């Protein structure tokens, strides 16, 4: 495994990490979750990502049960939660958002579900237009001083709001965010590469990037239709289908254009797409998702592809998806 510093912090995360979205508590039950987490930890993964909203808290509960069962030393891994969407269907106004009340209560609930006494990383899952940023920064500062959170960050906040969080933190001597959690993959580059560019230099922020395979699309699994049991067939995730496949499935053609490059290297499309994300030095960790151990094992081997993915090949990949 390769380890990278989370921005300018001293925390070193495995360059490939593992998250629970969609899968835990839905496609993946206890036995499979155990197999996946054991495999990841065994291969050097030291960061497991979760959120209050993933299957309404069930994903955190399952991860917590399995982590306790596997008895990994607590100092051998990091675990996260994210606050904003709430952990129930139709949350009341106090059960969602980034108010001091919900940020603090959601943290407590995540600690209980995950069976840990601190979260290594705690993210504001989206910006909250109904809460002043200063209130949220203050709540995070409280949690850090209580020892319940070690590092905090944002997820999919506009750069402007992140600047504001840093301004408030500086002015009031509060703990500032050190990490952003954005989507980043071959088909979704702008925010990480352009909008956030000043954040890395100015504040030393790191990134834990999500959907490196665009929900599986970049593995090529949707190139000949939508396989039964895959993410895009999950009840309740119909909304994801068009954003992943694109109107008229045009994103599928862009992915097909990558296949000859993967074939020439003798690697899978998934490995190629994950290694491409790792080339970006501002990516602290690529968060993998997997519904089956074989997928995770294959994706973890992307690390071996990284040294072979030079600038010329990366350039060809970008041209292929842009033209496809
Ligand atoms: P990916 O884009 O890698 O998608 C993962 C899914 O793709 C798997 O569950 C599986 O779905 C399919 N897949 C993975 N590998 C393969 C393979 N080798 N061959 C075929 N199919 C494969 O990552 P995620 O979208 O899951 O994102 C990773 C993590 O990021 C999440 O678990 C979550 O922790 C975090 N995240 C954060 C968000 C945020 O807003 N902050 C938003 C989304 C995710 P299947 O088998 O069902 O088809």
Short mmCIF file of C-alpha atoms and ligand atoms in Angstrom, two decimals:
data_model
loop_
_atom_site.label_atom_id
_atom_site.label_comp_id
_atom_site.label_asym_id
_atom_site.label_seq_id
_atom_site.Cartn_x
_atom_site.Cartn_y
_atom_site.Cartn_z
CA UNK A 1 0.00 0.00 0.00
CA UNK A 2 1.04 3.55 -0.58
CA UNK A 3 0.29 6.17 2.10
CA UNK A 4 -0.25 9.87 1.50
CA UNK A 5 -0.49 12.79 3.87
CA UNK A 6 -3.91 14.32 4.17
CA UNK A 7 -2.97 17.73 2.80
CA UNK A 8 -0.55 19.41 5.22
CA UNK A 9 -1.75 17.43 8.25
CA UNK A 10 0.39 14.70 9.77
CA UNK A 11 -2.28 12.07 9.09
CA UNK A 12 -1.24 9.47 6.55
CA UNK A 13 -4.08 7.74 4.76
CA UNK A 14 -3.79 4.76 2.46
CA UNK A 15 -3.90 6.01 -1.13
CA UNK A 16 -6.81 3.60 -1.65
CA UNK A 17 -9.54 3.58 0.96
CA UNK A 18 -12.99 2.00 1.20
CA UNK A 19 -16.50 3.41 1.61
CA UNK A 20 -19.97 2.11 2.40
CA UNK A 21 -22.32 4.16 0.17
CA UNK A 22 -25.24 2.16 -1.32
CA UNK A 23 -23.59 -1.16 -0.49
CA UNK A 24 -23.51 -1.60 3.32
CA UNK A 25 -26.89 -2.68 4.65
CA UNK A 26 -28.35 -3.10 1.16
CA UNK A 27 -26.26 -5.14 -1.30
CA UNK A 28 -23.83 -6.18 1.42
CA UNK A 29 -24.85 -7.99 4.62
CA UNK A 30 -22.79 -8.80 7.67
CA UNK A 31 -20.76 -11.71 6.28
CA UNK A 32 -19.79 -9.85 3.13
CA UNK A 33 -19.04 -6.65 5.01
CA UNK A 34 -16.71 -8.65 7.22
CA UNK A 35 -14.98 -10.15 4.20
CA UNK A 36 -14.63 -6.75 2.50
CA UNK A 37 -13.27 -4.93 5.56
CA UNK A 38 -10.89 -7.79 6.40
CA UNK A 39 -9.58 -7.83 2.84
CA UNK A 40 -9.12 -4.06 2.78
CA UNK A 41 -7.33 -3.93 6.14
CA UNK A 42 -5.17 -6.88 5.21
CA UNK A 43 -4.07 -5.07 2.05
CA UNK A 44 -3.10 -1.94 4.03
CA UNK A 45 -6.28 0.15 3.68
CA UNK A 46 -6.47 2.36 6.77
CA UNK A 47 -9.50 4.55 6.05
CA UNK A 48 -13.14 3.52 6.01
CA UNK A 49 -15.68 6.13 4.94
CA UNK A 50 -19.27 6.35 6.10
CA UNK A 51 -22.11 8.83 6.68
CA UNK A 52 -25.18 9.21 8.87
CA UNK A 53 -27.40 9.04 5.79
CA UNK A 54 -26.02 5.81 4.26
CA UNK A 55 -29.01 3.48 4.51
CA UNK A 56 -30.25 5.70 7.34
CA UNK A 57 -27.49 4.79 9.77
CA UNK A 58 -27.54 1.07 8.99
CA UNK A 59 -24.27 1.30 7.03
CA UNK A 60 -22.52 2.79 10.06
CA UNK A 61 -24.03 0.24 12.39
CA UNK A 62 -22.91 -2.62 10.18
CA UNK A 63 -19.41 -1.19 9.82
CA UNK A 64 -19.21 -0.66 13.59
CA UNK A 65 -20.34 -4.24 14.32
CA UNK A 66 -17.84 -5.71 11.91
CA UNK A 67 -14.92 -3.50 13.00
CA UNK A 68 -15.58 -4.54 16.61
CA UNK A 69 -15.82 -8.17 15.59
CA UNK A 70 -12.61 -8.06 13.56
CA UNK A 71 -10.79 -6.48 16.53
CA UNK A 72 -8.48 -4.38 14.41
CA UNK A 73 -6.38 -2.22 16.73
CA UNK A 74 -8.14 1.17 16.87
CA UNK A 75 -4.87 2.92 15.99
CA UNK A 76 -4.51 0.88 12.79
CA UNK A 77 -7.40 2.50 10.91
CA UNK A 78 -9.37 5.72 10.49
CA UNK A 79 -13.11 5.94 10.26
CA UNK A 80 -15.29 8.84 9.15
CA UNK A 81 -18.86 10.00 9.30
CA UNK A 82 -20.66 12.76 7.45
CA UNK A 83 -23.43 15.02 8.70
CA UNK A 84 -26.13 16.90 6.79
CA UNK A 85 -28.81 14.67 5.27
CA UNK A 86 -29.99 13.06 8.53
CA UNK A 87 -30.38 9.38 9.35
CA UNK A 88 -34.14 8.96 8.99
CA UNK A 89 -36.64 9.23 6.15
CA UNK A 90 -38.23 12.68 6.15
CA UNK A 91 -35.99 14.20 8.86
CA UNK A 92 -37.40 16.97 11.05
CA UNK A 93 -35.63 20.35 10.86
CA UNK A 94 -33.52 19.47 13.91
CA UNK A 95 -32.54 16.09 12.46
CA UNK A 96 -30.65 17.36 9.44
CA UNK A 97 -28.43 20.23 8.30
CA UNK A 98 -25.37 21.83 9.85
CA UNK A 99 -26.81 23.59 12.90
CA UNK A 100 -24.75 23.28 16.07
CA UNK A 101 -27.51 21.02 17.43
CA UNK A 102 -27.49 18.56 14.57
CA UNK A 103 -23.71 18.53 14.02
CA UNK A 104 -23.15 17.64 17.70
CA UNK A 105 -26.00 15.13 18.01
CA UNK A 106 -25.21 13.44 14.69
CA UNK A 107 -21.60 13.00 15.82
CA UNK A 108 -22.73 11.33 19.02
CA UNK A 109 -25.06 9.03 17.09
CA UNK A 110 -22.31 8.11 14.62
CA UNK A 111 -19.92 7.30 17.48
CA UNK A 112 -22.52 4.97 18.96
CA UNK A 113 -23.29 3.25 15.65
CA UNK A 114 -19.63 2.89 14.70
CA UNK A 115 -18.72 1.81 18.26
CA UNK A 116 -15.74 4.15 18.52
CA UNK A 117 -15.00 7.00 20.92
CA UNK A 118 -13.75 9.38 18.26
CA UNK A 119 -14.22 9.93 14.53
CA UNK A 120 -10.91 10.38 12.75
CA UNK A 121 -12.61 12.46 10.06
CA UNK A 122 -15.97 14.20 10.22
CA UNK A 123 -17.40 15.86 7.11
CA UNK A 124 -20.14 18.40 6.45
CA UNK A 125 -21.77 16.36 3.67
CA UNK A 126 -23.11 19.40 1.79
CA UNK A 127 -23.28 23.16 2.46
CA UNK A 128 -26.32 24.24 4.50
CA UNK A 129 -27.85 27.49 3.26
CA UNK A 130 -29.94 27.73 6.47
CA UNK A 131 -27.01 27.78 8.91
CA UNK A 132 -24.33 30.47 9.18
CA UNK A 133 -20.95 28.97 8.38
CA UNK A 134 -19.59 30.40 11.64
CA UNK A 135 -22.06 28.26 13.62
CA UNK A 136 -20.93 25.07 11.87
CA UNK A 137 -17.24 25.90 12.24
CA UNK A 138 -17.87 26.57 15.94
CA UNK A 139 -19.63 23.21 16.39
CA UNK A 140 -16.75 21.37 14.70
CA UNK A 141 -14.26 23.24 16.89
CA UNK A 142 -16.19 22.09 19.99
CA UNK A 143 -16.10 18.46 18.85
CA UNK A 144 -12.37 18.62 18.18
CA UNK A 145 -11.73 20.10 21.63
CA UNK A 146 -13.91 17.39 23.20
CA UNK A 147 -11.73 14.76 21.48
CA UNK A 148 -14.72 13.36 19.60
CA UNK A 149 -13.39 14.40 16.18
CA UNK A 150 -9.74 14.52 15.13
CA UNK A 151 -9.98 16.25 11.72
CA UNK A 152 -12.95 17.85 10.05
CA UNK A 153 -13.78 18.78 6.51
CA UNK A 154 -16.39 19.53 3.91
CA UNK A 155 -17.91 17.60 1.05
CA UNK A 156 -18.94 19.25 -2.19
CA UNK A 157 -18.84 22.77 -0.78
CA UNK A 158 -18.26 25.56 -3.28
CA UNK A 159 -14.70 26.89 -2.94
CA UNK A 160 -16.17 30.21 -1.83
CA UNK A 161 -17.81 28.62 1.23
CA UNK A 162 -14.56 26.86 2.14
CA UNK A 163 -12.72 30.20 1.99
CA UNK A 164 -15.38 31.60 4.32
CA UNK A 165 -14.95 28.70 6.78
CA UNK A 166 -11.21 29.41 6.90
CA UNK A 167 -11.79 33.14 7.32
CA UNK A 168 -14.13 32.52 10.27
CA UNK A 169 -11.76 29.99 11.83
CA UNK A 170 -8.83 32.42 11.57
CA UNK A 171 -10.80 35.34 12.96
CA UNK A 172 -12.20 33.41 15.96
CA UNK A 173 -9.23 31.09 16.54
CA UNK A 174 -11.26 28.00 15.73
CA UNK A 175 -10.11 24.71 14.22
CA UNK A 176 -10.33 25.01 10.43
CA UNK A 177 -11.32 22.31 7.91
CA UNK A 178 -8.38 20.33 6.51
CA UNK A 179 -10.05 18.16 3.91
CA UNK A 180 -12.68 18.28 1.18
CA UNK A 181 -14.52 15.20 -0.13
CA UNK A 182 -15.42 15.78 -3.78
CA UNK A 183 -16.37 13.55 -6.66
CA UNK A 184 -13.40 12.98 -8.96
CA UNK A 185 -13.01 10.67 -11.91
CA UNK A 186 -12.14 10.78 -15.62
CA UNK A 187 -15.62 12.09 -16.40
CA UNK A 188 -15.81 14.65 -13.58
CA UNK A 189 -12.69 16.75 -13.20
CA UNK A 190 -13.49 20.47 -13.07
CA UNK A 191 -14.06 21.04 -9.36
CA UNK A 192 -10.97 19.17 -8.13
CA UNK A 193 -8.66 20.43 -10.87
CA UNK A 194 -9.84 24.02 -11.29
CA UNK A 195 -12.27 25.30 -8.65
CA UNK A 196 -10.35 23.88 -5.68
CA UNK A 197 -6.85 24.61 -7.03
CA UNK A 198 -6.28 27.61 -4.71
CA UNK A 199 -7.34 25.62 -1.62
CA UNK A 200 -4.42 23.21 -1.80
CA UNK A 201 -1.78 25.92 -1.76
CA UNK A 202 -3.51 28.44 0.47
CA UNK A 203 -4.76 26.15 3.23
CA UNK A 204 -2.92 22.89 2.57
CA UNK A 205 -6.18 21.01 2.22
CA UNK A 206 -6.25 17.36 1.25
CA UNK A 207 -9.00 15.48 -0.59
CA UNK A 208 -10.70 12.12 -0.07
CA UNK A 209 -12.26 11.64 -3.48
CA UNK A 210 -15.44 9.68 -4.21
CA UNK A 211 -16.87 7.65 -7.10
CA UNK A 212 -13.55 7.04 -8.87
CA UNK A 213 -15.48 4.70 -11.20
CA UNK A 214 -18.52 7.01 -11.54
CA UNK A 215 -20.63 4.45 -9.65
CA UNK A 216 -19.14 1.56 -11.63
CA UNK A 217 -19.54 3.07 -15.11
CA UNK A 218 -15.77 3.35 -15.59
CA UNK A 219 -15.35 -0.38 -14.95
CA UNK A 220 -17.10 -0.91 -18.29
CA UNK A 221 -19.89 -2.90 -16.63
CA UNK A 222 -22.58 -0.77 -18.27
CA UNK A 223 -21.09 -0.93 -21.76
CA UNK A 224 -23.57 -3.61 -22.89
CA UNK A 225 -26.62 -2.68 -20.85
CA UNK A 226 -27.36 -2.57 -17.14
CA UNK A 227 -26.55 -5.89 -15.37
CA UNK A 228 -29.08 -7.24 -12.86
CA UNK A 229 -28.11 -6.54 -9.25
CA UNK A 230 -25.77 -3.69 -10.13
CA UNK A 231 -26.02 -0.28 -8.41
CA UNK A 232 -28.14 1.25 -11.15
CA UNK A 233 -30.83 -1.39 -10.58
CA UNK A 234 -31.14 -0.74 -6.83
CA UNK A 235 -34.63 0.40 -5.80
CA UNK A 236 -34.54 4.05 -4.69
CA UNK A 237 -31.51 4.86 -6.86
CA UNK A 238 -33.41 5.46 -10.09
CA UNK A 239 -32.26 9.11 -9.89
CA UNK A 240 -28.67 7.96 -10.28
CA UNK A 241 -29.20 6.20 -13.57
CA UNK A 242 -29.34 9.19 -15.88
CA UNK A 243 -26.55 11.08 -14.17
CA UNK A 244 -24.28 8.02 -14.43
CA UNK A 245 -25.15 6.83 -17.94
CA UNK A 246 -25.91 10.28 -19.34
CA UNK A 247 -28.80 11.35 -21.53
CA UNK A 248 -29.16 8.74 -24.29
CA UNK A 249 -26.40 6.74 -22.53
CA UNK A 250 -23.79 9.04 -24.10
CA UNK A 251 -21.37 8.57 -21.19
CA UNK A 252 -21.24 4.84 -21.97
CA UNK A 253 -19.65 5.59 -25.37
CA UNK A 254 -17.01 7.76 -23.67
CA UNK A 255 -16.04 4.84 -21.47
CA UNK A 256 -15.89 2.39 -24.39
CA UNK A 257 -13.26 4.65 -25.95
CA UNK A 258 -10.92 3.81 -23.06
CA UNK A 259 -10.98 0.05 -23.59
CA UNK A 260 -8.12 -0.08 -26.15
CA UNK A 261 -5.85 1.77 -23.72
CA UNK A 262 -6.62 -0.71 -20.93
CA UNK A 263 -6.12 -3.63 -23.32
CA UNK A 264 -2.74 -2.31 -24.46
CA UNK A 265 -1.58 -2.16 -20.82
CA UNK A 266 -3.14 -5.53 -19.98
CA UNK A 267 -5.20 -4.09 -17.12
CA UNK A 268 -8.92 -3.75 -16.44
CA UNK A 269 -10.79 -0.54 -17.15
CA UNK A 270 -11.49 -0.15 -13.41
CA UNK A 271 -7.79 -0.37 -12.57
CA UNK A 272 -6.93 2.12 -15.29
CA UNK A 273 -9.55 4.62 -14.11
CA UNK A 274 -8.52 4.33 -10.45
CA UNK A 275 -4.82 4.68 -11.24
CA UNK A 276 -5.67 7.80 -13.27
CA UNK A 277 -7.20 9.41 -10.14
CA UNK A 278 -4.07 8.59 -8.13
CA UNK A 279 -1.89 10.53 -10.56
CA UNK A 280 -3.29 13.76 -9.17
CA UNK A 281 -1.03 14.78 -6.26
CA UNK A 282 -3.88 16.66 -4.58
CA UNK A 283 -5.80 13.41 -4.18
CA UNK A 284 -4.91 12.21 -0.68
CA UNK A 285 -6.95 9.02 -1.01
CA UNK A 286 -9.19 7.44 -3.63
CA UNK A 287 -12.24 6.02 -1.86
CA UNK A 288 -13.25 2.74 -3.47
CA UNK A 289 -16.71 1.23 -3.36
CA UNK A 290 -17.39 -2.47 -3.89
CA UNK A 291 -20.33 -4.80 -3.51
CA UNK A 292 -18.15 -7.90 -3.79
CA UNK A 293 -14.65 -8.89 -2.57
CA UNK A 294 -13.52 -9.72 -6.13
CA UNK A 295 -14.21 -6.11 -7.16
CA UNK A 296 -12.27 -4.76 -4.20
CA UNK A 297 -9.32 -7.08 -4.80
CA UNK A 298 -9.19 -6.08 -8.46
CA UNK A 299 -9.45 -2.38 -7.64
CA UNK A 300 -6.73 -2.50 -5.00
CA UNK A 301 -4.38 -3.81 -7.69
CA UNK A 302 -4.73 -0.42 -9.40
CA UNK A 303 -1.75 0.63 -7.29
CA UNK A 304 0.43 -1.58 -9.44
CA UNK A 305 -0.81 0.19 -12.57
CA UNK A 306 0.10 3.64 -11.26
CA UNK A 307 3.86 3.54 -12.04
CA UNK A 308 3.05 2.52 -15.62
CA UNK A 309 0.58 5.32 -16.21
CA UNK A 310 2.79 8.07 -17.55
CA UNK A 311 1.74 11.53 -18.70
CA UNK A 312 1.39 10.43 -22.34
CA UNK A 313 -1.03 7.63 -21.45
CA UNK A 314 -3.01 9.88 -19.10
CA UNK A 315 -3.27 12.41 -21.91
CA UNK A 316 -4.54 9.71 -24.31
CA UNK A 317 -7.13 8.66 -21.74
CA UNK A 318 -8.44 12.18 -21.37
CA UNK A 319 -8.58 12.67 -25.13
CA UNK A 320 -10.42 9.36 -25.52
CA UNK A 321 -13.16 10.18 -23.00
CA UNK A 322 -13.45 13.77 -24.26
CA UNK A 323 -13.92 12.56 -27.85
CA UNK A 324 -15.98 9.42 -27.10
P1 LIG B 1 -17.21 3.83 -7.38
O1 LIG B 1 -17.42 4.89 -8.37
O2 LIG B 1 -15.91 3.09 -7.45
O3 LIG B 1 -18.44 2.80 -7.50
C1 LIG B 1 -18.43 1.63 -6.73
C2 LIG B 1 -19.41 0.62 -7.33
O4 LIG B 1 -19.00 0.27 -8.65
C3 LIG B 1 -19.39 -0.68 -6.54
O5 LIG B 1 -20.23 -0.64 -5.42
C4 LIG B 1 -19.84 -1.67 -7.61
O6 LIG B 1 -21.23 -1.53 -7.76
C5 LIG B 1 -19.13 -1.14 -8.85
N1 LIG B 1 -17.77 -1.68 -9.01
C6 LIG B 1 -16.67 -1.36 -8.28
N2 LIG B 1 -15.58 -2.01 -8.74
C7 LIG B 1 -15.99 -2.74 -9.78
C8 LIG B 1 -15.32 -3.63 -10.66
N3 LIG B 1 -14.00 -3.85 -10.53
N4 LIG B 1 -16.03 -4.21 -11.64
C9 LIG B 1 -17.36 -3.98 -11.77
N5 LIG B 1 -18.07 -3.17 -10.96
C10 LIG B 1 -17.38 -2.54 -9.96
O7 LIG B 1 -17.28 4.38 -5.90
P2 LIG B 1 -18.54 4.89 -5.01
O8 LIG B 1 -19.50 5.63 -5.84
O9 LIG B 1 -19.04 3.73 -4.22
O10 LIG B 1 -17.80 5.91 -4.06
C11 LIG B 1 -16.80 5.42 -3.14
C12 LIG B 1 -17.11 5.91 -1.73
O11 LIG B 1 -17.11 7.33 -1.73
C13 LIG B 1 -18.51 5.56 -1.22
O12 LIG B 1 -18.59 4.26 -0.72
C14 LIG B 1 -18.69 6.60 -0.15
O13 LIG B 1 -18.00 6.22 1.03
C15 LIG B 1 -18.03 7.82 -0.77
N6 LIG B 1 -19.01 8.72 -1.42
C16 LIG B 1 -19.14 9.99 -0.94
C17 LIG B 1 -20.04 10.87 -1.47
C18 LIG B 1 -20.17 12.25 -0.92
O14 LIG B 1 -21.11 12.97 -1.28
N7 LIG B 1 -19.28 12.69 -0.06
C19 LIG B 1 -20.93 10.48 -2.57
C20 LIG B 1 -20.70 9.13 -3.05
C21 LIG B 1 -19.76 8.31 -2.49
P3 LIG B 1 -22.24 -2.74 -8.16
O15 LIG B 1 -21.55 -4.02 -7.91
O16 LIG B 1 -23.43 -2.49 -7.34
O17 LIG B 1 -22.55 -2.51 -9.60
#
